[in-house]
Coordinates of C-alpha atoms in Angstrom, one line a residue:
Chain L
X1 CA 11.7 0.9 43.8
X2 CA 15.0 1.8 43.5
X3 CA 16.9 4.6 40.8
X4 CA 17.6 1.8 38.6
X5 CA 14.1 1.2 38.2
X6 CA 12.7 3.9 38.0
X7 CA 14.9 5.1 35.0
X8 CA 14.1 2.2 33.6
X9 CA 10.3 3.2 34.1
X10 CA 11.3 6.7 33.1
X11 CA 12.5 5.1 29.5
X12 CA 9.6 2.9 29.0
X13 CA 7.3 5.6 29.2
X14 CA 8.7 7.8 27.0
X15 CA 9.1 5.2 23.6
X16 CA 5.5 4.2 24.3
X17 CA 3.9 7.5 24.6
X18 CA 6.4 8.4 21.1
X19 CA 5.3 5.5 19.8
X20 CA 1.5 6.0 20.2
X21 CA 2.3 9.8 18.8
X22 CA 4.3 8.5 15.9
X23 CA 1.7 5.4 15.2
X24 CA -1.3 7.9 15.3
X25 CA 0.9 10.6 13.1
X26 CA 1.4 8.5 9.8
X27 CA -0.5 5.7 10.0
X28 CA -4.0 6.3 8.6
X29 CA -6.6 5.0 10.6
X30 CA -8.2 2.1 10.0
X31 CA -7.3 -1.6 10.6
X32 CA -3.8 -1.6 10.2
X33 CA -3.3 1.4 12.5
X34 CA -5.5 -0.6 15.0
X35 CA -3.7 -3.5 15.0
X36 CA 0.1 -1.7 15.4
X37 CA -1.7 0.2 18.1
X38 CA -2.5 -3.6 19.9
X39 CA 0.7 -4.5 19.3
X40 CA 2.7 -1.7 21.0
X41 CA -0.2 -1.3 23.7
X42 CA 0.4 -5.3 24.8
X43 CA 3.9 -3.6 26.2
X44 CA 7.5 -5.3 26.5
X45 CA 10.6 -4.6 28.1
X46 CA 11.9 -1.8 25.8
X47 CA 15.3 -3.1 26.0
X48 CA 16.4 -1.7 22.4
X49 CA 15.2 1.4 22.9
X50 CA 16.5 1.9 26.1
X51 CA 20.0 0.9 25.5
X52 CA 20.0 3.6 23.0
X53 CA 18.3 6.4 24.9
X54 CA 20.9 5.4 28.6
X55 CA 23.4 5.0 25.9
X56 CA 23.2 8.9 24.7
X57 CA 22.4 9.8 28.6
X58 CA 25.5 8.0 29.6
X59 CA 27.7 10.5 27.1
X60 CA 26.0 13.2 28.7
X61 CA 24.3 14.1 25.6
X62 CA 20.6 15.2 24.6
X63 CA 19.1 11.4 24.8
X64 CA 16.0 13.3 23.2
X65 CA 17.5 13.4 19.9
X66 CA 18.0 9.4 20.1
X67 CA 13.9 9.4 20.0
X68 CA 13.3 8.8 16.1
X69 CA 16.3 5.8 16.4
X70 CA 14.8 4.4 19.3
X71 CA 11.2 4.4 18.4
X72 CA 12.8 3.0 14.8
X73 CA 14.6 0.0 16.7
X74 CA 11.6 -0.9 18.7
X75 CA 9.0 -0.9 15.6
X76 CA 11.4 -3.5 13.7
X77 CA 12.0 -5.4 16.6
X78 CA 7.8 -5.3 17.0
X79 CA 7.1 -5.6 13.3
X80 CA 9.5 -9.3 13.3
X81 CA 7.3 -10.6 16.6
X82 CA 4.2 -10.0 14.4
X83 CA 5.4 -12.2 11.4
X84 CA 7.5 -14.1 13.7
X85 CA 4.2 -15.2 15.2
X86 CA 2.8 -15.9 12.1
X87 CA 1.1 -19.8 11.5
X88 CA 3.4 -19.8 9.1
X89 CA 6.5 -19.3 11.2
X90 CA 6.4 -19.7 14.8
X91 CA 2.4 -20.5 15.0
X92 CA 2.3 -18.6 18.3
X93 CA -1.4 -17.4 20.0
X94 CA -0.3 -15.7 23.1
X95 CA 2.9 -13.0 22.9
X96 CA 3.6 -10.7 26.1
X97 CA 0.0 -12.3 27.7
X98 CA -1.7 -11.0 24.6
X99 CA -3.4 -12.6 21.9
X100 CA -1.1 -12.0 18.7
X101 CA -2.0 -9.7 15.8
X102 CA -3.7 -13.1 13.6
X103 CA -5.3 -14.1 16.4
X104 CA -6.7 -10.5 17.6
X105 CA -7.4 -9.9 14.1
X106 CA -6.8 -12.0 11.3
X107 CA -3.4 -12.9 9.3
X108 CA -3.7 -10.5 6.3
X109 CA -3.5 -7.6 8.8
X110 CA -0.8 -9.4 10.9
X111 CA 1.4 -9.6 7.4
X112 CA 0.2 -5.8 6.6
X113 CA 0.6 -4.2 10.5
X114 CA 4.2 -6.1 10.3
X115 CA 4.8 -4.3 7.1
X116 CA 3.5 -0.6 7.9
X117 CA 5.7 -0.7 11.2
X118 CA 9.1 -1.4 9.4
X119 CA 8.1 1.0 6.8
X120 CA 7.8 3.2 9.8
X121 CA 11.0 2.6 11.4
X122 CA 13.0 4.2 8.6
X123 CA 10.2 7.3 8.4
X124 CA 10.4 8.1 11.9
X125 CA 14.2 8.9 11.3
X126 CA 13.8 10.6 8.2
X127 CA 10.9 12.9 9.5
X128 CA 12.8 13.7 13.3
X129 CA 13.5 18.0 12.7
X130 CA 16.4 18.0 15.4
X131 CA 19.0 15.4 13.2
X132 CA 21.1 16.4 10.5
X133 CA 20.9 14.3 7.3
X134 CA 24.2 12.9 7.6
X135 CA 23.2 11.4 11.0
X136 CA 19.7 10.7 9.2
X137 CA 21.6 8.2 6.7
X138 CA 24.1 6.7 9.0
X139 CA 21.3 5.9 11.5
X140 CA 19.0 4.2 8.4
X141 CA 21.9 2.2 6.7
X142 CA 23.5 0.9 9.7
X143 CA 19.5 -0.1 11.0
X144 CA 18.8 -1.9 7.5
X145 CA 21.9 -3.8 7.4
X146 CA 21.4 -4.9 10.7
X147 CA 17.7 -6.0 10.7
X148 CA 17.7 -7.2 6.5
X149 CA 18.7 -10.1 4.7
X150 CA 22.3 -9.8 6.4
X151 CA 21.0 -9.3 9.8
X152 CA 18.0 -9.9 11.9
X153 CA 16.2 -11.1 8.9
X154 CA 18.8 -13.8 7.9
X155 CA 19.3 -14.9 11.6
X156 CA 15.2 -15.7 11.9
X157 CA 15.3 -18.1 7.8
X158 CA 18.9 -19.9 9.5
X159 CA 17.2 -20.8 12.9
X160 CA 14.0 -21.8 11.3
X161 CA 16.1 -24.0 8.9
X162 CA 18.0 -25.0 11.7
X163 CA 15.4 -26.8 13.9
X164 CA 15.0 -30.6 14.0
X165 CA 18.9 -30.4 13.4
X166 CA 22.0 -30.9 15.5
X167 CA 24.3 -27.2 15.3
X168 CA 27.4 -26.7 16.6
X169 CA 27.8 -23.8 19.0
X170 CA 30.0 -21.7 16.5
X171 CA 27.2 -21.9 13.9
X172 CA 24.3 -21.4 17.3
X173 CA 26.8 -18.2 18.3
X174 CA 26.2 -17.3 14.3
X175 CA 22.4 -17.8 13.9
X176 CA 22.2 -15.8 17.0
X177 CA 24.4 -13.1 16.2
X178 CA 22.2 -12.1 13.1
X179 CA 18.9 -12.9 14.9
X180 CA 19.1 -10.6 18.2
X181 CA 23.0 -9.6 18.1
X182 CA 22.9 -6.9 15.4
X183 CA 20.0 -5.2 16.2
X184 CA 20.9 -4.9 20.1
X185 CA 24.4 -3.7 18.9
X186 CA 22.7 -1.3 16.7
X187 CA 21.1 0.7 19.4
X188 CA 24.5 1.2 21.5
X189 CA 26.2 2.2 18.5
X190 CA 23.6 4.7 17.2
X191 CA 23.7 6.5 20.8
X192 CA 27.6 6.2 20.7
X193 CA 27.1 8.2 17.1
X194 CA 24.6 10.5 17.9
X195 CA 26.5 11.6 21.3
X196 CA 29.7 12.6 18.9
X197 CA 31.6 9.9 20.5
X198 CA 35.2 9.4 20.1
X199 CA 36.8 6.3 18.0
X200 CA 37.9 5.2 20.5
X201 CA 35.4 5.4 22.9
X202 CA 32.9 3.9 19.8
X203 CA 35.4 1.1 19.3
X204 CA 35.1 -0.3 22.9
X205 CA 31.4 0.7 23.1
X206 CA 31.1 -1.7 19.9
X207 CA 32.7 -4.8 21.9
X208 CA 30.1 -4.2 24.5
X209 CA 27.5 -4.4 21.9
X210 CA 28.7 -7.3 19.9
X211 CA 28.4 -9.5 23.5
X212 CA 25.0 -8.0 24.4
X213 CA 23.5 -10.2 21.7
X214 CA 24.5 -13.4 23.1
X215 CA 24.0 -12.4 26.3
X216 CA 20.5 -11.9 25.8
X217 CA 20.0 -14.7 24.0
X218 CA 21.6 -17.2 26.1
X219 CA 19.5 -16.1 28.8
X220 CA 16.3 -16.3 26.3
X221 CA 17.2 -20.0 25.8
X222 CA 17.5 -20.4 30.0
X223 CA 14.0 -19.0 30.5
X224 CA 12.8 -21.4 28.1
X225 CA 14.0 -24.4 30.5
X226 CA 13.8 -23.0 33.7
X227 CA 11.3 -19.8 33.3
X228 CA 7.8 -19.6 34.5
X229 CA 5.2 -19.2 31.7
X230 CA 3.2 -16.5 33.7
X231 CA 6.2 -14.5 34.0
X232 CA 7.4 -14.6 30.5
X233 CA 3.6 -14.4 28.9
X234 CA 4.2 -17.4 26.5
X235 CA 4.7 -21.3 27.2
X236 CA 7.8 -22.6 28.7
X237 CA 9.8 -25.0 26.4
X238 CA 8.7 -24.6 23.7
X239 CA 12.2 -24.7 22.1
X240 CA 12.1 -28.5 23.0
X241 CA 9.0 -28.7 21.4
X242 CA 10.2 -27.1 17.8
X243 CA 13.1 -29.3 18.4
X244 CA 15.8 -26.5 18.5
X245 CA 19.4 -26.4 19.1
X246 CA 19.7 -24.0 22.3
X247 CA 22.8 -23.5 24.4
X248 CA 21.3 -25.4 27.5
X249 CA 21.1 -28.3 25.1
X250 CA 24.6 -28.0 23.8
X251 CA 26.0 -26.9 26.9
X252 CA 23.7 -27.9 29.8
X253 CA 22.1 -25.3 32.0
X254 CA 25.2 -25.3 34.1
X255 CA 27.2 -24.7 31.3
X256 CA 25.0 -22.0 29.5
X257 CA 25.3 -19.9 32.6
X258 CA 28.6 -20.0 32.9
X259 CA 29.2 -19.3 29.5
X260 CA 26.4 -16.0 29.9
X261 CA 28.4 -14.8 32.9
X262 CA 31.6 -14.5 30.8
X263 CA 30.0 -12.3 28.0
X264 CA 29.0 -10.2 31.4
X265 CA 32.1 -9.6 32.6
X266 CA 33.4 -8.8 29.2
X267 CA 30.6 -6.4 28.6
X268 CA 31.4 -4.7 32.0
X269 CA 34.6 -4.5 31.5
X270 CA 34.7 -2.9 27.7
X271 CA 31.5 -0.4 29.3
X272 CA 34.3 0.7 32.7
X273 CA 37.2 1.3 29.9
X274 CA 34.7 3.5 27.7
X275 CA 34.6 7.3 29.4
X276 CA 31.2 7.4 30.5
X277 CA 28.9 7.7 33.1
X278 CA 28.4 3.8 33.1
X279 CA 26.0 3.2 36.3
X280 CA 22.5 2.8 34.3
X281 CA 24.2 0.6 31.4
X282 CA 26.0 -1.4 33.9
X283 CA 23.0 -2.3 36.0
X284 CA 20.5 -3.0 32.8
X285 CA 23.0 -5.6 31.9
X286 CA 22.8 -7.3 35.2
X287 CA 18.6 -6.6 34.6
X288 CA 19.3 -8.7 31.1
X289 CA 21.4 -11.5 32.6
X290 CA 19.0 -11.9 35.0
X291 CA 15.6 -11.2 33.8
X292 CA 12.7 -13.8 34.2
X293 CA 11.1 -12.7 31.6
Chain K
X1 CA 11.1 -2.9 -32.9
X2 CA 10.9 1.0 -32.8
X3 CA 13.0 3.2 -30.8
X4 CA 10.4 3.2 -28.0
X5 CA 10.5 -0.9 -27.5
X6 CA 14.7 -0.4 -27.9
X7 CA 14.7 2.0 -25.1
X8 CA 11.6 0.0 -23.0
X9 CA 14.1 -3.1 -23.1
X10 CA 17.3 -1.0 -22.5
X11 CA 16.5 0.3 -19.1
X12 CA 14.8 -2.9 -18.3
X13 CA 18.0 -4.5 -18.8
X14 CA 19.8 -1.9 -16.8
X15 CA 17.3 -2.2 -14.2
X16 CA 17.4 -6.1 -13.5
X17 CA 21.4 -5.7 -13.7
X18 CA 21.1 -3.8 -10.7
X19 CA 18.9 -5.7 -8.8
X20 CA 20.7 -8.4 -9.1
X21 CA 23.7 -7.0 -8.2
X22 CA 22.2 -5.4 -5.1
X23 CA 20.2 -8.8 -3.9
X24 CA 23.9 -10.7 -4.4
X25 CA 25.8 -8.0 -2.6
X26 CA 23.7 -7.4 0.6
X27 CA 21.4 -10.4 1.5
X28 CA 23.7 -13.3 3.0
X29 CA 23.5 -16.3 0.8
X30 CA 21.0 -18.9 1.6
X31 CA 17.1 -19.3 1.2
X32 CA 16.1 -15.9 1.6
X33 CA 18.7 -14.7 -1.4
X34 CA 17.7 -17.5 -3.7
X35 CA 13.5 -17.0 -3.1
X36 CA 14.2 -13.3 -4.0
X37 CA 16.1 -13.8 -7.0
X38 CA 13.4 -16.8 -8.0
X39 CA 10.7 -13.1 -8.1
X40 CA 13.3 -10.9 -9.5
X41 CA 14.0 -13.6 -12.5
X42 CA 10.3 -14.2 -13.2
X43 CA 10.5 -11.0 -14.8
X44 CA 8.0 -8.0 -14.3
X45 CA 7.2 -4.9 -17.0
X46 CA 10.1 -2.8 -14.5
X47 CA 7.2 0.2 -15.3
X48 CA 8.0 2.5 -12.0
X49 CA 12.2 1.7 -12.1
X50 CA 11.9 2.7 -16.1
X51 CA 9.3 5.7 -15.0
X52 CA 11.7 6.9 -12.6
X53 CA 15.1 6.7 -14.7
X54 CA 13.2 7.9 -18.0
X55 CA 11.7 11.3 -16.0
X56 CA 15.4 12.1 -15.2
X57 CA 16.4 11.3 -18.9
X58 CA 13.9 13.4 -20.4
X59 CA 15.4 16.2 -18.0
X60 CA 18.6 15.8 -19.7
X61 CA 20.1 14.6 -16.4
X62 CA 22.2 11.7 -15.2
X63 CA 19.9 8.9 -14.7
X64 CA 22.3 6.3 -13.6
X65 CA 22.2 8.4 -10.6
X66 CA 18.3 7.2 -10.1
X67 CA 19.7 3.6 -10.6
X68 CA 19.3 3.1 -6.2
X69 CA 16.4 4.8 -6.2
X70 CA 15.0 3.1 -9.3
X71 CA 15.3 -0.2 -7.9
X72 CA 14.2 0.6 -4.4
X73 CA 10.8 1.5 -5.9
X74 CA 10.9 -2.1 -8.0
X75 CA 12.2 -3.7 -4.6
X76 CA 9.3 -2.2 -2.4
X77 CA 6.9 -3.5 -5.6
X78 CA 8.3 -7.0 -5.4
X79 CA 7.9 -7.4 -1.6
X80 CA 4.3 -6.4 -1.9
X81 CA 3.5 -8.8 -4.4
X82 CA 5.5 -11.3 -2.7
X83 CA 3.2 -10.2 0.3
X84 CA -0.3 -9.8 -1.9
X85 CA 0.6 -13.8 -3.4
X86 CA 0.0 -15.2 0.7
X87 CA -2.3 -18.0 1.1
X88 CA -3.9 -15.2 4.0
X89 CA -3.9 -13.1 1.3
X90 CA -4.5 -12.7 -2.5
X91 CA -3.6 -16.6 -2.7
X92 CA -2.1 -16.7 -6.0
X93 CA -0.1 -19.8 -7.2
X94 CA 0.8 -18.4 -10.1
X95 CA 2.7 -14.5 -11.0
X96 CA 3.9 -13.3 -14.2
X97 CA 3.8 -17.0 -15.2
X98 CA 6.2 -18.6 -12.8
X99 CA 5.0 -20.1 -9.4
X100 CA 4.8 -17.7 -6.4
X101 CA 7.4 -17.7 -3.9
X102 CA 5.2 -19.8 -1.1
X103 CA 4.7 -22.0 -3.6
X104 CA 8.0 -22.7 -5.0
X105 CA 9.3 -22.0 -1.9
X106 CA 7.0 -21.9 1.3
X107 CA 5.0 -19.3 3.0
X108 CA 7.4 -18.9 5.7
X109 CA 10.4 -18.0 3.5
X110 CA 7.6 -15.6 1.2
X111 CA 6.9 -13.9 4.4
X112 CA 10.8 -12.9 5.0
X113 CA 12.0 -12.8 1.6
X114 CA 9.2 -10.0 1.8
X115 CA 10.8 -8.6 4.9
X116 CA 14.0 -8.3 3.5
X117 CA 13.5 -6.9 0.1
X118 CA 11.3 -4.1 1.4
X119 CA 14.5 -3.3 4.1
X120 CA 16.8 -3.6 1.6
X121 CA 14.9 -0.9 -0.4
X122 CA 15.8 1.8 2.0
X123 CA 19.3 0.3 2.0
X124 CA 20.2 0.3 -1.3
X125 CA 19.5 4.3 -1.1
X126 CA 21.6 4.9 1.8
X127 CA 24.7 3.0 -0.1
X128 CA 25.0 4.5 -3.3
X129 CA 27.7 7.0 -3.5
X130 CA 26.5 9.5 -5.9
X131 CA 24.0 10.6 -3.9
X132 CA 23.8 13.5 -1.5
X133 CA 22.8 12.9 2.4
X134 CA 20.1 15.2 1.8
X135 CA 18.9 13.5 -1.9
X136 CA 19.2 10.2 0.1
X137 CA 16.7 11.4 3.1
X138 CA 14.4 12.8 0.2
X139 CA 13.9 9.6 -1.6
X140 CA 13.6 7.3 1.8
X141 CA 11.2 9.7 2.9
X142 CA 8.8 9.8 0.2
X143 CA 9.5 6.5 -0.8
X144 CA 8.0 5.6 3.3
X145 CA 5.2 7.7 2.9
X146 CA 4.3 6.3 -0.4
X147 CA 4.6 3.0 0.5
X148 CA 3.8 2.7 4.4
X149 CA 0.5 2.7 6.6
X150 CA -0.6 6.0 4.4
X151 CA 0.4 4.8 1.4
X152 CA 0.8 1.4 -0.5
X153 CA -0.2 -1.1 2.4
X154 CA -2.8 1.5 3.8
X155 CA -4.7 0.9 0.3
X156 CA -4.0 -3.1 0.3
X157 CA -5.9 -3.4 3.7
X158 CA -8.8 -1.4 2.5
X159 CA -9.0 -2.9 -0.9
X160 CA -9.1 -6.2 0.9
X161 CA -12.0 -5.0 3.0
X162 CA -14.2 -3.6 0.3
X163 CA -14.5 -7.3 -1.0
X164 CA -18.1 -8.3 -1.2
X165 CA -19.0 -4.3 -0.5
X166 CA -20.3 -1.9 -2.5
X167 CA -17.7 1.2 -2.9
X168 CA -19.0 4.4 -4.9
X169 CA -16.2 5.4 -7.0
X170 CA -14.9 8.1 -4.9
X171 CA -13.9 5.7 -2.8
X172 CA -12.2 3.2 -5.1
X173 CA -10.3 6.0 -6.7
X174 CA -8.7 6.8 -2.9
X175 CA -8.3 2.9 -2.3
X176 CA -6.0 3.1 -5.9
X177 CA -4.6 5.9 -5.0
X178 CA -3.0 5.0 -2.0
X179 CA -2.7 1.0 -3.0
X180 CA -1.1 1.8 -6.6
X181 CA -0.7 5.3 -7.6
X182 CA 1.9 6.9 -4.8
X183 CA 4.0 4.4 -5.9
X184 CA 4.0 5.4 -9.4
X185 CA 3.8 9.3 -8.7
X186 CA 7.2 8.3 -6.6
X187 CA 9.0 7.2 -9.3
X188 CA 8.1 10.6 -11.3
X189 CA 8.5 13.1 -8.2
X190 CA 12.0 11.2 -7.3
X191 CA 13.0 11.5 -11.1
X192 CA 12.2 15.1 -11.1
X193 CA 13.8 16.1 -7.9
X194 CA 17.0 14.2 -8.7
X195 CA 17.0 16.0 -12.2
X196 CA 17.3 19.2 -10.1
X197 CA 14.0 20.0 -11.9
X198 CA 12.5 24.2 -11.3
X199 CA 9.5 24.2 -8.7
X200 CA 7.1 24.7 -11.5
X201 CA 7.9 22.0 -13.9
X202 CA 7.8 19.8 -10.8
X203 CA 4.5 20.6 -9.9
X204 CA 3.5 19.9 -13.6
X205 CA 5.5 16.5 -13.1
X206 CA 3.4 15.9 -10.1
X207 CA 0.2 16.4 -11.7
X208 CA 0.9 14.0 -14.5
X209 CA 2.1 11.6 -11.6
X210 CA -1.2 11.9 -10.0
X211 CA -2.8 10.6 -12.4
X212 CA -0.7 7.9 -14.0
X213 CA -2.0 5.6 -11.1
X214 CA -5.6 5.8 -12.0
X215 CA -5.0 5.3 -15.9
X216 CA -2.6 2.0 -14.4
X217 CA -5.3 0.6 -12.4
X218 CA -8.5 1.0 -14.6
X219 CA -6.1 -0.9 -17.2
X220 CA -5.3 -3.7 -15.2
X221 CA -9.4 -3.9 -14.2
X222 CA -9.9 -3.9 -17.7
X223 CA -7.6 -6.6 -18.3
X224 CA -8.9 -8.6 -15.4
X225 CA -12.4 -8.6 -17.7
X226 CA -11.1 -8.5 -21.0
X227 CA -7.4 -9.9 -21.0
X228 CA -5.8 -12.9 -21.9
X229 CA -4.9 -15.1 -18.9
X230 CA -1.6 -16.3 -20.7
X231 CA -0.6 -12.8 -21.7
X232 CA -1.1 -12.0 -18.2
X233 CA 0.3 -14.6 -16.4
X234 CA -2.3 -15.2 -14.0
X235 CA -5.9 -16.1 -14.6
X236 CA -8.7 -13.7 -15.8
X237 CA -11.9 -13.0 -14.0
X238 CA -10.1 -13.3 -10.4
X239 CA -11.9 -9.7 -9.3
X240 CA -15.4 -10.7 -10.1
X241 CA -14.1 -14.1 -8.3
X242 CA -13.3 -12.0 -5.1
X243 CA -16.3 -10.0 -5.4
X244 CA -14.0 -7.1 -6.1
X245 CA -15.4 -3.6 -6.5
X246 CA -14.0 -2.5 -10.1
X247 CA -13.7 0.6 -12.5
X248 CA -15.4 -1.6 -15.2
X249 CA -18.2 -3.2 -12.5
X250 CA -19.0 0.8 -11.6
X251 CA -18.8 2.3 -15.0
X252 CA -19.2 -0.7 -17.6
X253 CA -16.0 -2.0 -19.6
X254 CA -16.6 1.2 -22.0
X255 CA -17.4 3.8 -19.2
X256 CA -14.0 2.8 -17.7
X257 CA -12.2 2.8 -20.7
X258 CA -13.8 6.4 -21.4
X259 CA -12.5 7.5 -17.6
X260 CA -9.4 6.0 -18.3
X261 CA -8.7 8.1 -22.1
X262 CA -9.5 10.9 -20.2
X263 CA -7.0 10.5 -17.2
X264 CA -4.1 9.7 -20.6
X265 CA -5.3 13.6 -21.8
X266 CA -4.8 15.2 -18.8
X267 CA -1.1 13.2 -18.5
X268 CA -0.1 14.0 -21.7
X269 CA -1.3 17.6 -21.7
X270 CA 0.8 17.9 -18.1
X271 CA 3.7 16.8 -19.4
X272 CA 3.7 19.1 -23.1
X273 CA 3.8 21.6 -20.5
X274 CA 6.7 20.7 -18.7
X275 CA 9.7 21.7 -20.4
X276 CA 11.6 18.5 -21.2
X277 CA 12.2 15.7 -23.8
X278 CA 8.7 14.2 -23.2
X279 CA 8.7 11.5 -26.2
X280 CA 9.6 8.3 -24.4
X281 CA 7.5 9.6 -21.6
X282 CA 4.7 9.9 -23.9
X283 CA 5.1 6.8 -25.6
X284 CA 5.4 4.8 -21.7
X285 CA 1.5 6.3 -21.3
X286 CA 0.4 5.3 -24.5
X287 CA 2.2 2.2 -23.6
X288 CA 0.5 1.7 -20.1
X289 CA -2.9 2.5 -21.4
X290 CA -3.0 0.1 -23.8
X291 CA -0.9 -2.6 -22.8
X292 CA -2.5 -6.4 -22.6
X293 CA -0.3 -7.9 -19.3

């Protein structure tokens, strides 16, 4: 295993075993707490978190004090796969090789474990001892705008609504942007906050962020085509199969590549300008362009 | 009408004002915008937004600074209902007279207009600009706790699984309490601390609070037996339906109502003791205790 990887293993670690403590801190027990505790135990890549916590590390600042935000990030981001999954929106049984909340336990709890976590996310910051309330407010508005009914939330009604239509790549690039964009770009500019960073360092850290979106999206929609089902821990095109618009549809595969490589070289390129130790950012976006899962 | 009715409808005006303005200012236009305003226009008593604002009026204090605060507690109160309405849930077709929002909509766009109003709850707090950082992490905290896994949704999922069950009334009274009441003792707590209220008036405050859940929910179970299903807006007779455990099924309809006259004594005696203008807080208990929707 190389450094890369094991930093990466490093980070992982750290938001689950938070996330366990915070779960088991102000959730009562009982059903609900059970079912969160399923959801975070059936794992995922961490990327949001991650990019937050290297973020702070890469300004040579206390990543520690990027816990509440990052554990925040991570419980929104698992709170939409739970209703996400629901029958009533993407009607999914299996999510990271696991049976999903309805399916482990029924869809009540699914719709209340999806609402304790996001609940959650914004306690987590409010309650963290070693941020000051300005940071505390910053860090809850900019993650509520991001992941409500002008962020994450909007992107998810749009690309429902969207299916069984033809879009055009601008209003794709939109959907998307909303949907995954904001909430990736989120956890670089929290760590770029809470490591005191300077305008314009935040400025060009913010470019990097506003690509990272469609990169990882683009390469979502690539998996779906040319993934392996084992490897991702849901079926393989099933974009095809809820008729979406995806960029290897508008673009081809060929062309969907391509167009991923570009964001990549403008996300390395806006990272190398910023003033910071760059090597672990630099190589999780090569890991995101070139995930299989 | 009397003074009391004048000023009911007065800050119930206020408070749909700015909900509206809120839902039209940060929730992109589209389905999930219109499906919220559908539940916000279908009306509602406003009881914790005009619990909140009136605490801070009978202080003497500023209450259009509770106005965020005031309709993040109505916002988080719409979303669960929203949420409660769910096929997999209470599966009501019908709330404060108008269809519910899976109905006149569809459960998908319930599920996230649920989403984002509960998200936009926090937001609204962090954006208003008469509010300190440190008044803004108060009210987001306890307005988490009180509505989160140890709170509101925490009693939801246990009231749901004491269907068909026999509870003892210790045990009802903790399901209310978390499923209705720290709601309600938000609205008073966040009234008094933004009224800059001494420690000792505010534990009286708090007292009164505590309560003013229980006398709510024995109402509504008494209404559920003896009400009027147009007053209401939904049918009667739904809890005997779900083989719910109630004050009135534990205690008979005049035991509760007994339990319930006792619970407005201790209120009313809590707040004589505070020192404030308690008259339209007075009249709102008389109000919720004998209210027929």
């Amino acid at each position: 295993m190389n450094a890369f990887q094991d930093d990466l293993k490093y980070y992982q670690q750290a938001v689950n075993d938070r996330m366990f403590e915070f779960v088991n801190k102000y959730i009562n027990p009982g059903r609900v707490r059970d079912a969160i505790l399923h959801s975070i135990d059936a794992g995922g890549k961490r990327v949001r978190p991650i990019l937050l916590l290297s973020t702070i590390e890469a300004f040579g600042a206390d990543y520690t004090r990027g816990y509440a935000a990052a554990c925040a990030i991570e419980m929104v981001h698992t709170y939409s796969l739970i209703h996400d999954d629901l029958p009533a929106m993407d009607d999914d049984d299996l999510r990271r090789g696991q049976p999903t909340i309805h399916k482990a336990f029924d869809e009540a709890t699914a719709i209340l474990a999806g609402d304790a976590l996001l609940t959650l996310s914004f306690q987590v910051i409010t309650e963290d001892p070693s941020l000051t309330s300005d940071e505390k407010v910053f860090l809850i508005r900019e993650l509520s705008r991001a992941s409500g009914g002008s962020g994450m939330v909007d992107g998810q009604m749009k690309d429902m609504l969207s299916e069984g239509k033809r879009v055009v790549l601008d209003e794709l690039k939109s959907i998307h942007m909303n949907k995954t964009g904001q909430l990736l770009s989120f956890s670089i500019i929290a760590g770029a906050f809470l490591s005191h960073s300077s305008t314009q360092t935040f400025k060009k850290m913010e470019k990097m962020a506003n690509v990272l979106g469609l990169i990882f999206q683009i390469q979502d929609d690539i998996l779906d085509v040319l993934g392996d089902a084992n490897a991702i821990g849901k079926p393989v095109g099933s974009d095809e199969g809820n008729e979406k618009s995806t960029y290897p549809q508008l673009l081809g595969v060929e062309g969907a590549i391509r167009e991923m490589n570009e964001y990549v070289d403008i996300a390395l390129q806006s990272l190398e300008k910023a003033e910071l130790n760059h090597t672990f950012l630099a190589a999780l976006i090569d890991f995101l362009s070139t995930r299989d899962r």
